[in-house]
Amino acid sequence: MSGRMIQWSEHASPWLRGEGPDSDVVISSRVRLARNVAGFPFLLKAGAAQRRELCQICRAKLLDASMGRTLVWMDLADMPALERQLLVERHLISRQHGQGDKIRGLAVSDDESVAVMVNEEDHIRLQVIYSGMRLADAYRAANAMDDALEKQIDFAFSDKLGYLTACPTNVGTGIRVSVMMHLPALKLTGEIEKVQRAARDMHMAVRGFYGEGTEALGDFYQVSNQTTLGRGEQEILTDFQDQMVPQIVRYEQEARAALAERRPSLLDDRIQRAWAVLTHARLLGSEETLYLLSHLRLGLCMGRIEGPDLQQVNDLFALTGPSHLQRIAGRVLTGSERREFRATFVRQRLSER
Amino acid sequence: MSGRMIQWSEHASPWLRGEGPDSDVVISSRVRLARNVAGFPFLLKAGAAQRRELCQICRAKLLDASMGRTLVWMDLADMPALERQLLVERHLISRQHGQGDKIRGLAVSDDESVAVMVNEEDHIRLQVIYSGMRLADAYRAANAMDDALEKQIDFAFSDKLGYLTACPTNVGTGIRVSVMMHLPALKLTGEIEKVQRAARDMHMAVRGFYGEGTEALGDFYQVSNQTTLGRGEQEILTDFQDQMVPQIVRYEQEARAALAERRPSLLDDRIQRAWAVLTHARLLGSEETLYLLSHLRLGLCMGRIEGPDLQQVNDLFALTGPSHLQRIAGRVLTGSERREFRATFVRQRLSER
């Protein structure tokens, strides 16, 4: 496994590509497994030496279990904060994993579809993420890698409870499946709250753009299963994939159709304003940019505006994040410099057809 | 004097033309005289018969004192509310004069520079309004008409106090001079509050777009003298014209220069966003429109954007008002119909070069 830094191109992660089934609503599908190494304490109780040993073990075993992928290893404790923030913006690590100075790592495949956090909340958090509605594929890939790893590492496991995890909500299968959904029409019509309530009733969590505890920026919602204990992995996956997600997709599509039929001016107003401001503003904040991009994306998906291609807009969701912008600028930018650089960058990108 | 309705063209009042000295900051200059007819009670105590008689007297005498102008008389009690609202939007009558069903009238010259409200707060409120910084001219015209009227009507007058008026703040000369100023840069830099405090110290009132008790929509401020008692007309005028207004003009011009030098991105951001939204939105509220037009006007006055000509933008300040829009549409429009019609109208006007 290489220790060098990935050379990020000026594109967002491939899973933001906007391809795959239902990609007008489902941005990406993610399966995450939580595993812990038997014979080591959970991380809350682990000292620096144990953390270091866990990193060494996992780094080596992940290489053996990489299933032909090229995995890059990163020691996060040694990494500048800006680089860690870049990983957060690319959804390769959680916000928590990006912060602090404890010994921890990340193994990431070159296409960014596989990312393994070591020493986050659990010893191992393995995620597979694909563009569009491809949960089954993501599950297969995660499962294969889990099986391969399990041949190398003795996981903490209880015959009664299943996989043991630091947080009780993950105990059992240790699996979390989630999809990132783009729900601008439900937001515009105000029905998003009904969906959130319905999701809770179905034991799903609806979270923001960067996961737990974050806001639903740019009308992006991360929908995930809530509990893993007492249910089989396949059951969780099937429910989620065949029932819950398609239902929300249908709601969003109905809301889009209703807007187009009953309130076309409201719809086009949001879309045209977004396009106008993105192509004219001289200062753009990151949150506002996400909302504008969201409305532009809605317009493109619905064929109500001719502008840049969807891929370009999808890229901008990630590339306009603070760390990406500074990476592109090649230097540290203050808040007001970022707003100006962001506006210039967005105008340039959107004028490329 | 004709009793027919003025045929409003699809242009704002001539005084909004944006001509005359300092017209980048001073939109218009206005002189208003308050007079009451001797032998009649103030209007708070006048009954319908007295109101009717006052209208008859004033209508006839105004004709004699029209100084060669064509004056049109309008009985406001018989006029549909929408037509009255149009007069308010054209600044020919006050909001109060537009409301209610009491007997009252308006005499207005065909170029709208002279407008005489009868039975507003005082029996006679005579206003002369010109484009740009032309207070002396407006004063001369108001004075000449006042002299001519005084030969026809015995005004309520006290040797000790001067002209008697319904509200004590107007007693004395009964004169109020005001200028409508466009102060977007002082608003942007946050210095407008300092100006308002300074104005109060100089016994000036700083009011909104439609006068007393209204908000400073679209960064327009109506600056007027506060007291008239105990001071000569010429003194009031000279102070206002030579000291106070030029000082605020200078503040605004300095604020514009400071923005251009120190915060060009902020300045151009507002200007470009205004232009973008005005030419792309599908729904526009009236207040938002005034602010957008304000920033666009700033950009045009400062030569920072090439777009429509200033006259076109000045016109839109008035033409996008609710009654003007309905007059242009030729029918009554609901609030949401207006927002849509306004956006369409603005897009069309701004695409005409």
XYZ file of C-alpha atoms in Angstrom:
706
model
C 0.000 0.000 0.000
C 1.362 3.359 -0.983
C 2.092 5.948 1.666
C 2.059 8.883 -0.720
C -0.662 11.458 -0.961
C -3.315 11.026 -3.570
C -2.970 13.610 -6.315
C -6.508 14.978 -6.365
C -7.561 16.061 -9.768
C -9.794 19.082 -10.136
C -12.818 16.847 -10.019
C -15.084 15.722 -7.261
C -15.054 12.126 -6.082
C -16.266 9.684 -8.755
C -19.290 8.740 -6.649
C -20.598 12.287 -7.225
C -20.491 11.613 -10.958
C -24.286 11.624 -11.173
C -24.538 8.276 -12.933
C -26.362 5.095 -12.117
C -30.043 4.308 -11.538
C -32.315 7.126 -10.289
C -29.378 9.494 -10.200
C -31.680 12.490 -10.634
C -32.673 11.907 -7.007
C -30.175 9.415 -5.558
C -26.718 10.895 -5.629
C -24.887 7.981 -4.095
C -25.277 4.676 -2.266
C -23.111 3.810 0.662
C -22.586 0.706 2.807
C -20.529 1.034 5.943
C -19.383 -1.763 8.225
C -18.151 -1.265 11.777
C -15.609 -3.806 13.018
C -13.313 -4.073 16.014
C -10.197 -6.134 16.487
C -10.547 -8.811 19.199
C -8.135 -8.437 22.109
C -8.011 -4.639 21.902
C -10.151 -2.276 23.974
C -12.661 0.018 22.300
C -11.009 3.284 21.345
C -12.390 5.319 24.231
C -10.171 3.192 26.449
C -7.230 2.684 24.111
C -3.934 4.481 24.731
C -1.509 5.839 22.182
C 0.498 2.579 21.972
C -2.627 0.514 21.312
C -3.829 3.049 18.732
C -0.488 2.827 16.975
C -0.560 -0.962 17.020
C -4.123 -0.972 15.643
C -3.027 1.276 12.787
C -0.099 -1.015 11.986
C -2.246 -4.148 12.021
C -5.054 -2.663 9.990
C -2.769 -1.052 7.436
C -1.028 -4.379 6.796
C -4.182 -6.500 6.755
C -6.068 -4.070 4.539
C -3.303 -4.420 1.965
C -3.751 -8.210 2.034
C -7.516 -7.836 1.734
C -7.564 -5.119 -0.925
C -9.065 -7.473 -3.500
C -6.879 -6.193 -6.303
C -7.545 -2.496 -5.596
C -4.791 0.045 -5.135
C -5.210 1.353 -1.617
C -3.431 4.458 -0.369
C -2.689 4.738 3.340
C -2.745 8.073 5.149
C -1.641 8.797 8.725
C -4.066 11.520 9.681
C -2.197 12.634 12.811
C 0.692 13.776 10.608
C -1.496 15.456 8.018
C -2.102 19.231 7.830
C -5.603 20.269 8.906
C -6.428 21.553 5.429
C -5.678 18.159 3.890
C -7.844 16.404 6.470
C -10.646 18.854 5.765
C -10.331 17.967 2.095
C -10.983 14.314 2.983
C -14.098 15.373 4.907
C -15.332 17.399 1.941
C -14.817 14.333 -0.268
C -16.842 12.265 2.227
C -13.918 9.881 2.703
C -13.753 10.471 6.446
C -16.225 11.744 9.023
C -15.888 15.207 10.515
C -14.836 13.633 13.805
C -12.092 11.607 12.120
C -10.835 14.827 10.536
C -10.378 16.545 13.891
C -7.857 16.203 16.701
C -4.366 14.759 16.838
C -4.911 11.159 17.940
C -3.218 8.352 16.036
C -5.555 7.249 13.277
C -5.556 6.479 9.614
C -7.371 6.115 6.352
C -7.000 3.631 3.548
C -8.632 4.792 0.336
C -8.876 3.232 -3.114
C -7.785 5.314 -6.076
C -11.352 5.651 -7.352
C -12.444 6.644 -3.821
C -15.174 4.003 -3.808
C -13.559 2.206 -0.858
C -12.493 4.160 2.227
C -11.491 2.531 5.493
C -11.190 4.705 8.590
C -8.967 3.179 11.253
C -9.380 4.312 14.868
C -12.488 6.405 14.296
C -15.299 5.382 16.691
C -14.547 1.725 15.977
C -11.182 0.208 15.091
C -12.358 -0.235 11.534
C -15.031 1.601 9.606
C -15.163 0.313 6.054
C -17.247 2.222 3.531
C -18.079 1.485 -0.061
C -19.755 4.300 -1.951
C -21.094 4.288 -5.514
C -22.811 6.825 -7.691
C -26.615 6.549 -8.033
C -28.884 3.863 -6.570
C -26.465 0.934 -6.362
C -26.843 -0.300 -2.805
C -26.710 -3.989 -3.748
C -23.429 -3.513 -5.594
C -21.998 -1.504 -2.723
C -23.095 -4.207 -0.287
C -21.496 -6.955 -2.357
C -18.207 -5.092 -2.515
C -18.223 -4.258 1.197
C -19.109 -7.818 2.072
C -16.365 -9.304 -0.074
C -13.801 -7.054 1.519
C -15.158 -7.833 4.983
C -14.852 -11.566 4.307
C -11.308 -11.127 3.073
C -10.410 -9.053 6.136
C -12.002 -11.543 8.483
C -9.557 -14.164 7.226
C -6.733 -11.916 8.399
C -8.153 -10.326 11.547
C -10.011 -11.799 14.496
C -13.031 -9.480 14.894
C -14.741 -8.815 18.236
C -17.869 -10.915 18.000
C -20.509 -12.271 20.375
C -22.585 -15.333 19.461
C -25.543 -13.672 21.095
C -25.191 -10.084 19.870
C -23.138 -10.365 16.691
C -20.352 -7.918 15.886
C -19.455 -5.789 18.880
C -19.159 -2.067 18.284
C -18.360 1.007 20.345
C -21.864 2.412 19.959
C -24.845 0.132 20.768
C -26.767 1.267 17.675
C -24.206 -0.487 15.504
C -24.050 -3.751 17.458
C -25.252 -6.813 15.560
C -24.532 -6.725 11.864
C -22.524 -3.538 12.354
C -23.883 -2.482 8.999
C -25.185 0.905 8.040
C -26.627 1.497 4.620
C -27.318 4.989 3.448
C -28.146 6.931 0.354
C -27.492 10.594 -0.331
C -30.668 11.989 -1.842
C -31.254 15.292 -3.567
C -34.723 16.464 -2.541
C -35.094 20.086 -3.676
C -38.727 19.758 -4.774
C -39.838 18.300 -1.438
C -38.000 21.180 0.224
C -39.642 23.769 -2.042
C -43.135 22.386 -1.478
C -42.526 22.073 2.269
C -43.239 18.322 2.208
C -39.740 17.444 3.353
C -40.850 17.475 6.974
C -43.528 14.873 6.288
C -40.868 12.718 4.676
C -38.581 13.150 7.666
C -41.363 12.113 10.044
C -42.261 9.112 7.863
C -38.601 8.126 7.723
C -38.357 8.167 11.498
C -41.416 5.923 11.694
C -39.633 3.494 9.372
C -36.561 3.582 11.672
C -34.520 5.565 9.219
C -32.418 8.588 10.015
C -32.471 11.586 7.711
C -29.295 13.564 8.087
C -27.402 16.426 6.518
C -24.780 16.636 3.801
C -21.873 15.625 6.042
C -23.737 13.041 8.109
C -24.739 12.984 11.761
C -25.359 16.372 13.345
C -24.988 18.345 10.138
C -27.486 20.458 8.238
C -29.197 19.419 5.044
C -27.101 21.780 2.937
C -28.091 22.237 -0.658
C -31.214 20.084 -0.212
C -29.079 16.980 0.196
C -30.304 14.431 2.696
C -28.481 11.352 3.851
C -31.031 8.644 4.584
C -29.819 5.653 6.566
C -31.064 2.701 8.603
C -31.266 3.393 12.323
C -30.751 0.044 14.074
C -28.736 -3.003 13.202
C -29.305 -5.252 16.210
C -31.554 -8.275 15.786
C -31.888 -7.997 12.040
C -30.057 -9.753 9.231
C -27.925 -7.737 6.868
C -29.891 -8.921 3.874
C -33.163 -7.951 5.507
C -31.935 -4.447 6.288
C -30.657 -4.018 2.776
C -33.794 -5.331 1.080
C -36.119 -3.163 3.130
C -34.072 -0.124 2.472
C -33.447 -0.722 -1.190
C -36.818 -2.040 -2.292
C -39.205 -0.166 -0.011
C -37.943 2.948 1.655
C -35.655 4.591 -0.840
C -37.933 4.033 -3.859
C -40.772 5.586 -1.877
C -38.822 8.775 -1.163
C -37.647 8.857 -4.779
C -41.300 8.650 -5.843
C -42.299 11.444 -3.436
C -39.588 13.703 -4.821
C -40.507 12.918 -8.416
C -44.165 13.596 -7.691
C -43.258 16.885 -6.034
C -41.206 17.854 -9.085
C -44.078 16.991 -11.431
C -46.551 18.884 -9.248
C -44.342 21.975 -9.238
C -43.966 21.849 -13.011
C -47.698 21.503 -13.472
C -49.088 23.776 -10.793
C -46.372 26.285 -9.947
C -44.071 26.493 -12.974
C -43.208 30.135 -12.235
C -42.044 29.331 -8.729
C -39.979 26.433 -10.046
C -38.417 28.381 -12.908
C -37.862 31.376 -10.659
C -35.628 29.328 -8.366
C -33.821 27.700 -11.253
C -33.240 30.918 -13.214
C -32.186 32.886 -10.148
C -29.700 30.161 -9.251
C -28.219 30.186 -12.733
C -28.154 33.997 -12.817
C -26.466 34.408 -9.449
C -23.941 31.609 -9.984
C -22.864 33.183 -13.275
C -22.817 36.812 -12.050
C -21.976 36.977 -8.345
C -18.566 38.298 -7.357
C -18.746 36.854 -3.818
C -20.220 33.467 -2.942
C -20.510 31.851 0.478
C -20.284 28.070 0.669
C -23.807 27.436 1.967
C -25.458 29.763 -0.506
C -23.479 28.102 -3.277
C -24.804 24.680 -2.314
C -28.404 25.948 -2.452
C -27.865 27.640 -5.787
C -26.212 24.535 -7.211
C -29.095 22.491 -5.847
C -31.660 24.562 -7.741
C -29.548 24.542 -10.869
C -29.219 20.765 -10.630
C -32.998 20.497 -10.263
C -33.451 22.591 -13.402
C -31.011 20.447 -15.361
C -32.530 17.161 -14.160
C -35.996 18.417 -15.132
C -34.829 19.761 -18.495
C -36.064 23.257 -17.637
C -32.797 25.011 -18.352
C -29.994 24.630 -20.827
C -26.733 25.324 -19.201
C -23.689 23.386 -18.184
C -23.813 19.627 -18.051
C -24.915 17.851 -14.927
C -21.430 16.446 -14.316
C -20.012 19.953 -14.138
C -22.634 20.983 -11.583
C -22.165 17.800 -9.546
C -18.432 18.487 -9.440
C -19.015 21.976 -8.105
C -20.861 20.716 -5.032
C -17.567 19.320 -3.760
C -15.096 21.648 -5.435
C -16.604 24.790 -3.901
C -15.937 23.488 -0.386
C -13.362 25.558 1.539
C -10.523 23.039 1.401
C -11.036 22.164 -2.224
C -10.936 25.855 -3.125
C -7.683 26.353 -1.252
C -6.238 23.271 -2.898
C -7.214 24.700 -6.293
C -5.872 28.155 -5.417
C -2.658 26.543 -4.197
C -2.605 28.590 -1.023
C -4.397 29.346 2.234
C -7.305 31.764 1.703
C -9.077 33.899 4.290
C -12.859 33.739 4.471
C -13.371 36.772 2.270
C -10.705 35.646 -0.193
C -12.500 32.317 -0.422
C -15.836 33.974 -1.198
C -14.237 35.913 -4.012
C -12.225 32.962 -5.325
C -15.321 30.726 -5.164
C -17.376 33.175 -7.239
C -14.632 33.506 -9.848
C -14.109 29.751 -9.981
C -17.825 29.009 -10.343
C -18.238 31.617 -13.098
C -15.306 30.123 -15.007
C -16.519 26.555 -14.638
C -20.088 27.369 -15.632
C -18.991 29.277 -18.719
C -17.156 26.165 -19.973
C -19.663 24.216 -22.017
C -59.375 72.924 -15.825
C -60.144 69.560 -17.370
C -62.057 66.996 -15.352
C -60.878 64.013 -17.400
C -58.376 61.441 -16.257
C -54.772 61.900 -17.270
C -53.713 59.332 -19.829
C -50.628 57.948 -18.125
C -48.039 56.850 -20.563
C -45.925 53.836 -19.792
C -43.358 56.084 -18.218
C -42.755 57.233 -14.702
C -43.355 60.842 -13.725
C -40.971 63.265 -15.467
C -39.380 64.224 -12.179
C -37.966 60.673 -11.992
C -36.214 61.329 -15.299
C -32.811 61.338 -13.658
C -31.719 64.661 -15.049
C -30.537 67.868 -13.466
C -27.631 68.685 -11.146
C -26.247 65.896 -8.921
C -28.868 63.515 -10.295
C -26.637 60.516 -9.512
C -27.553 61.110 -5.881
C -30.427 63.611 -5.846
C -33.423 62.121 -7.612
C -35.781 65.033 -7.178
C -36.325 68.344 -5.386
C -39.655 69.219 -3.908
C -41.163 72.293 -2.278
C -44.492 71.954 -0.571
C -46.617 74.756 0.878
C -49.442 74.240 3.367
C -52.248 76.783 3.214
C -55.714 77.031 4.696
C -58.669 79.116 3.589
C -59.683 81.771 6.097
C -63.249 81.417 7.460
C -63.227 77.601 7.228
C -62.371 75.273 10.104
C -59.360 72.967 9.852
C -60.347 69.686 8.209
C -60.544 67.652 11.414
C -63.584 69.782 12.276
C -64.999 70.289 8.768
C -68.191 68.511 7.709
C -69.055 67.147 4.265
C -70.680 70.410 3.105
C -67.633 72.447 4.066
C -65.328 69.945 2.423
C -67.381 70.152 -0.766
C -67.317 73.934 -0.693
C -63.553 73.960 -0.142
C -63.109 71.699 -3.167
C -65.255 73.986 -5.296
C -63.397 77.129 -4.228
C -59.948 75.634 -4.604
C -60.715 74.035 -7.948
C -61.909 77.356 -9.385
C -59.135 79.454 -7.871
C -56.404 77.021 -8.858
C -57.551 77.367 -12.458
C -57.173 81.144 -12.196
C -53.774 80.781 -10.604
C -52.442 78.066 -12.936
C -49.857 80.457 -14.439
C -50.372 79.150 -17.946
C -50.156 75.465 -16.989
C -52.785 72.902 -17.948
C -54.117 71.569 -14.659
C -56.297 68.483 -14.431
C -58.744 68.229 -11.546
C -59.620 64.893 -9.949
C -62.311 64.177 -7.378
C -60.667 61.448 -5.335
C -63.833 60.350 -3.533
C -65.268 59.157 -6.865
C -62.075 57.513 -8.041
C -61.453 53.747 -7.904
C -58.933 52.733 -5.249
C -56.500 51.412 -7.849
C -56.405 54.818 -9.605
C -55.797 56.564 -6.305
C -53.006 54.137 -5.529
C -51.470 55.021 -8.870
C -51.341 58.663 -7.794
C -49.578 57.620 -4.587
C -47.050 55.588 -6.549
C -46.417 58.644 -8.741
C -45.865 60.718 -5.571
C -48.656 63.118 -6.608
C -50.626 62.517 -3.417
C -49.748 61.238 0.030
C -50.768 57.776 1.182
C -53.301 59.359 3.538
C -54.845 61.365 0.712
C -55.210 58.166 -1.305
C -57.222 56.448 1.421
C -60.811 56.782 2.630
C -63.931 58.211 1.028
C -64.008 61.811 2.259
C -64.535 64.639 -0.240
C -61.138 65.724 -1.493
C -59.351 66.496 -4.691
C -56.156 66.847 -6.636
C -55.097 69.328 -9.272
C -52.110 68.183 -11.266
C -50.195 69.708 -14.155
C -49.707 67.627 -17.271
C -45.967 67.302 -16.634
C -46.747 66.314 -13.019
C -44.369 68.971 -11.693
C -47.229 70.746 -9.902
C -49.658 68.812 -7.736
C -52.134 70.425 -5.360
C -53.928 68.259 -2.820
C -57.162 69.793 -1.578
C -58.555 68.657 1.773
C -55.588 66.571 2.784
C -54.290 67.590 6.237
C -54.602 71.240 5.260
C -57.096 72.749 2.844
C -54.341 73.218 0.314
C -51.054 71.380 -0.043
C -49.207 72.665 -3.079
C -46.151 70.766 -4.269
C -43.689 71.496 -6.992
C -41.294 68.699 -7.828
C -38.391 68.696 -10.283
C -35.797 66.147 -11.331
C -32.319 66.461 -9.769
C -31.060 69.109 -7.380
C -33.288 72.067 -8.396
C -34.695 73.301 -5.108
C -34.363 77.002 -6.002
C -36.334 76.497 -9.220
C -38.979 74.515 -7.396
C -39.198 77.185 -4.745
C -39.581 79.951 -7.335
C -42.385 78.068 -9.085
C -44.191 77.255 -5.830
C -43.835 80.814 -4.636
C -45.198 82.308 -7.855
C -48.208 80.041 -7.724
C -48.701 80.795 -4.036
C -48.636 84.549 -4.772
C -51.129 84.132 -7.592
C -53.421 82.037 -5.355
C -53.186 84.521 -2.523
C -54.707 87.156 -4.834
C -57.745 84.880 -5.179
C -58.032 83.301 -1.722
C -57.837 84.783 1.751
C -55.419 82.421 3.566
C -55.589 81.790 7.326
C -52.711 83.895 8.665
C -51.589 85.278 12.020
C -49.326 88.282 12.205
C -47.536 86.670 15.106
C -47.260 83.062 13.863
C -47.485 83.329 10.085
C -49.505 80.883 8.029
C -51.764 78.755 10.211
C -51.731 75.044 9.532
C -53.436 71.964 10.927
C -50.200 70.559 12.335
C -48.003 72.843 14.478
C -44.794 71.714 12.732
C -45.979 73.473 9.581
C -47.074 76.736 11.206
C -45.096 79.788 10.114
C -43.899 79.715 6.555
C -45.896 76.557 5.980
C -43.057 75.482 3.738
C -41.447 72.135 3.555
C -38.539 71.516 1.258
C -37.348 68.028 0.573
C -35.112 66.092 -1.709
C -35.335 62.448 -2.612
C -31.844 61.044 -2.361
C -30.458 57.740 -3.561
C -27.946 56.592 -0.945
C -27.066 52.964 -1.743
C -23.369 53.301 -0.911
C -24.035 54.791 2.528
C -26.454 51.915 3.081
C -23.906 49.308 1.953
C -21.149 50.692 4.145
C -23.521 51.026 7.097
C -22.858 54.771 7.390
C -26.476 55.668 6.648
C -27.303 55.641 10.337
C -24.647 58.232 11.045
C -26.162 60.396 8.319
C -29.613 59.971 9.818
C -28.355 61.031 13.235
C -26.508 64.011 11.757
C -29.636 64.990 9.825
C -31.691 64.950 13.005
C -29.126 67.204 14.685
C -29.556 69.609 11.782
C -33.339 69.529 12.261
C -33.927 67.521 9.144
C -36.145 64.490 8.837
C -34.972 61.471 6.870
C -37.926 59.484 5.640
C -38.813 56.629 3.331
C -39.746 56.401 -0.306
C -43.374 57.398 0.227
C -42.807 60.005 2.936
C -43.688 60.062 6.607
C -43.919 56.687 8.319
C -42.644 54.711 5.346
C -39.547 52.619 4.921
C -36.501 53.656 2.951
C -37.281 51.281 0.103
C -34.660 50.788 -2.543
C -32.162 52.956 -0.635
C -34.218 56.076 -1.331
C -34.374 58.617 1.431
C -36.529 61.694 1.534
C -34.677 64.405 3.421
C -36.722 67.396 4.538
C -36.636 70.361 6.924
C -38.282 69.648 10.240
C -39.588 72.995 11.531
C -40.906 76.049 9.766
C -41.872 78.276 12.686
C -39.717 81.336 13.358
C -37.594 81.059 10.262
C -37.838 82.772 6.927
C -38.540 80.753 3.805
C -35.343 81.912 2.165
C -33.294 80.974 5.209
C -34.745 77.467 5.288
C -34.125 77.030 1.607
C -30.572 78.359 1.651
C -29.558 76.203 4.610
C -31.000 73.140 3.013
C -29.739 73.735 -0.474
C -26.285 75.087 0.207
C -25.333 73.238 3.379
C -27.242 70.125 4.216
C -27.979 68.454 0.912
C -24.513 69.031 -0.596
C -23.024 67.496 2.538
C -25.062 64.304 2.217
C -24.297 64.189 -1.519
C -20.613 64.399 -0.658
C -20.914 61.622 1.948
C -22.604 59.364 -0.589
C -20.021 60.119 -3.275
C -17.205 59.461 -0.822
C -18.821 56.182 0.189
C -19.097 55.176 -3.466
C -15.451 56.034 -4.087
C -14.368 54.173 -0.952
C -16.301 51.064 -2.014
C -14.762 51.164 -5.485
C -11.291 51.511 -4.060
C -11.399 49.296 -0.998
C -14.162 46.774 -1.602
C -14.684 46.509 -5.363
C -15.808 42.875 -5.102
C -18.550 43.698 -2.637
C -19.698 46.582 -4.824
C -19.664 44.605 -8.062
C -21.245 41.618 -6.345
C -24.316 43.676 -5.469
C -24.462 45.282 -8.898
C -24.012 42.063 -10.840
C -26.434 40.106 -8.676
C -29.041 42.833 -9.143
C -28.618 42.784 -12.900
C -28.644 38.960 -12.975
C -31.771 38.556 -10.866
C -33.691 41.360 -12.604
C -33.029 39.750 -15.974
C -33.667 36.144 -14.895
C -36.220 35.997 -12.082
C -39.684 34.667 -12.884
C -41.253 36.147 -9.742
C -40.396 39.533 -8.269
C -41.840 41.187 -5.174
C -42.125 44.973 -5.181
C -39.703 45.643 -2.319
C -37.059 43.278 -3.633
C -37.393 44.910 -7.037
C -36.703 48.358 -5.592
C -33.528 47.091 -3.926
C -32.338 45.363 -7.059
C -33.063 48.462 -9.158
C -31.238 50.519 -6.565
C -28.069 48.447 -6.921
C -28.361 48.426 -10.685
C -28.771 52.223 -10.674
C -25.666 52.486 -8.493
C -23.738 50.367 -10.997
C -24.892 52.511 -13.907
C -24.136 55.812 -12.142
C -20.671 54.543 -11.271
C -20.028 53.177 -14.756
C -19.375 49.673 -13.381
C -21.862 47.883 -15.596
C -23.066 48.259 -19.125
C -26.729 47.603 -19.305
C -29.873 49.523 -19.931
C -29.811 53.282 -19.805
C -30.408 55.087 -16.548
C -33.744 56.497 -17.734
C -35.073 52.982 -18.265
C -34.039 51.972 -14.741
C -35.448 55.167 -13.214
C -38.761 54.465 -14.953
C -38.906 50.990 -13.473
C -38.799 52.283 -9.901
C -42.296 53.657 -10.421
C -43.637 51.319 -13.092
C -43.078 48.202 -10.980
C -45.392 49.504 -8.257
C -48.558 47.418 -7.834
C -50.981 49.938 -9.381
C -48.747 50.800 -12.290
C -48.386 47.125 -13.093
C -52.128 46.623 -13.056
C -52.605 49.693 -15.223
C -50.075 48.265 -17.670
C -51.680 44.813 -17.547
C -55.068 46.405 -18.057
C -56.685 44.373 -15.304
C -56.712 43.648 -11.595
C -53.945 41.243 -10.611
C -53.665 39.135 -7.474
C -50.459 39.330 -5.448
C -48.931 36.276 -7.096
C -50.044 37.371 -10.560
C -48.363 40.686 -9.910
C -45.103 39.055 -8.910
C -45.094 37.067 -12.137
C -46.189 40.020 -14.300
C -43.576 42.263 -12.665
C -40.770 39.802 -13.431
C -41.875 39.444 -17.042
C -42.260 43.207 -17.465
C -38.842 43.942 -15.958
C -37.144 41.302 -18.124
C -38.729 42.775 -21.241
C -37.848 46.359 -20.353
C -34.259 45.528 -19.457
C -33.700 43.583 -22.663
C -34.647 46.697 -24.676
C -31.435 48.636 -25.184
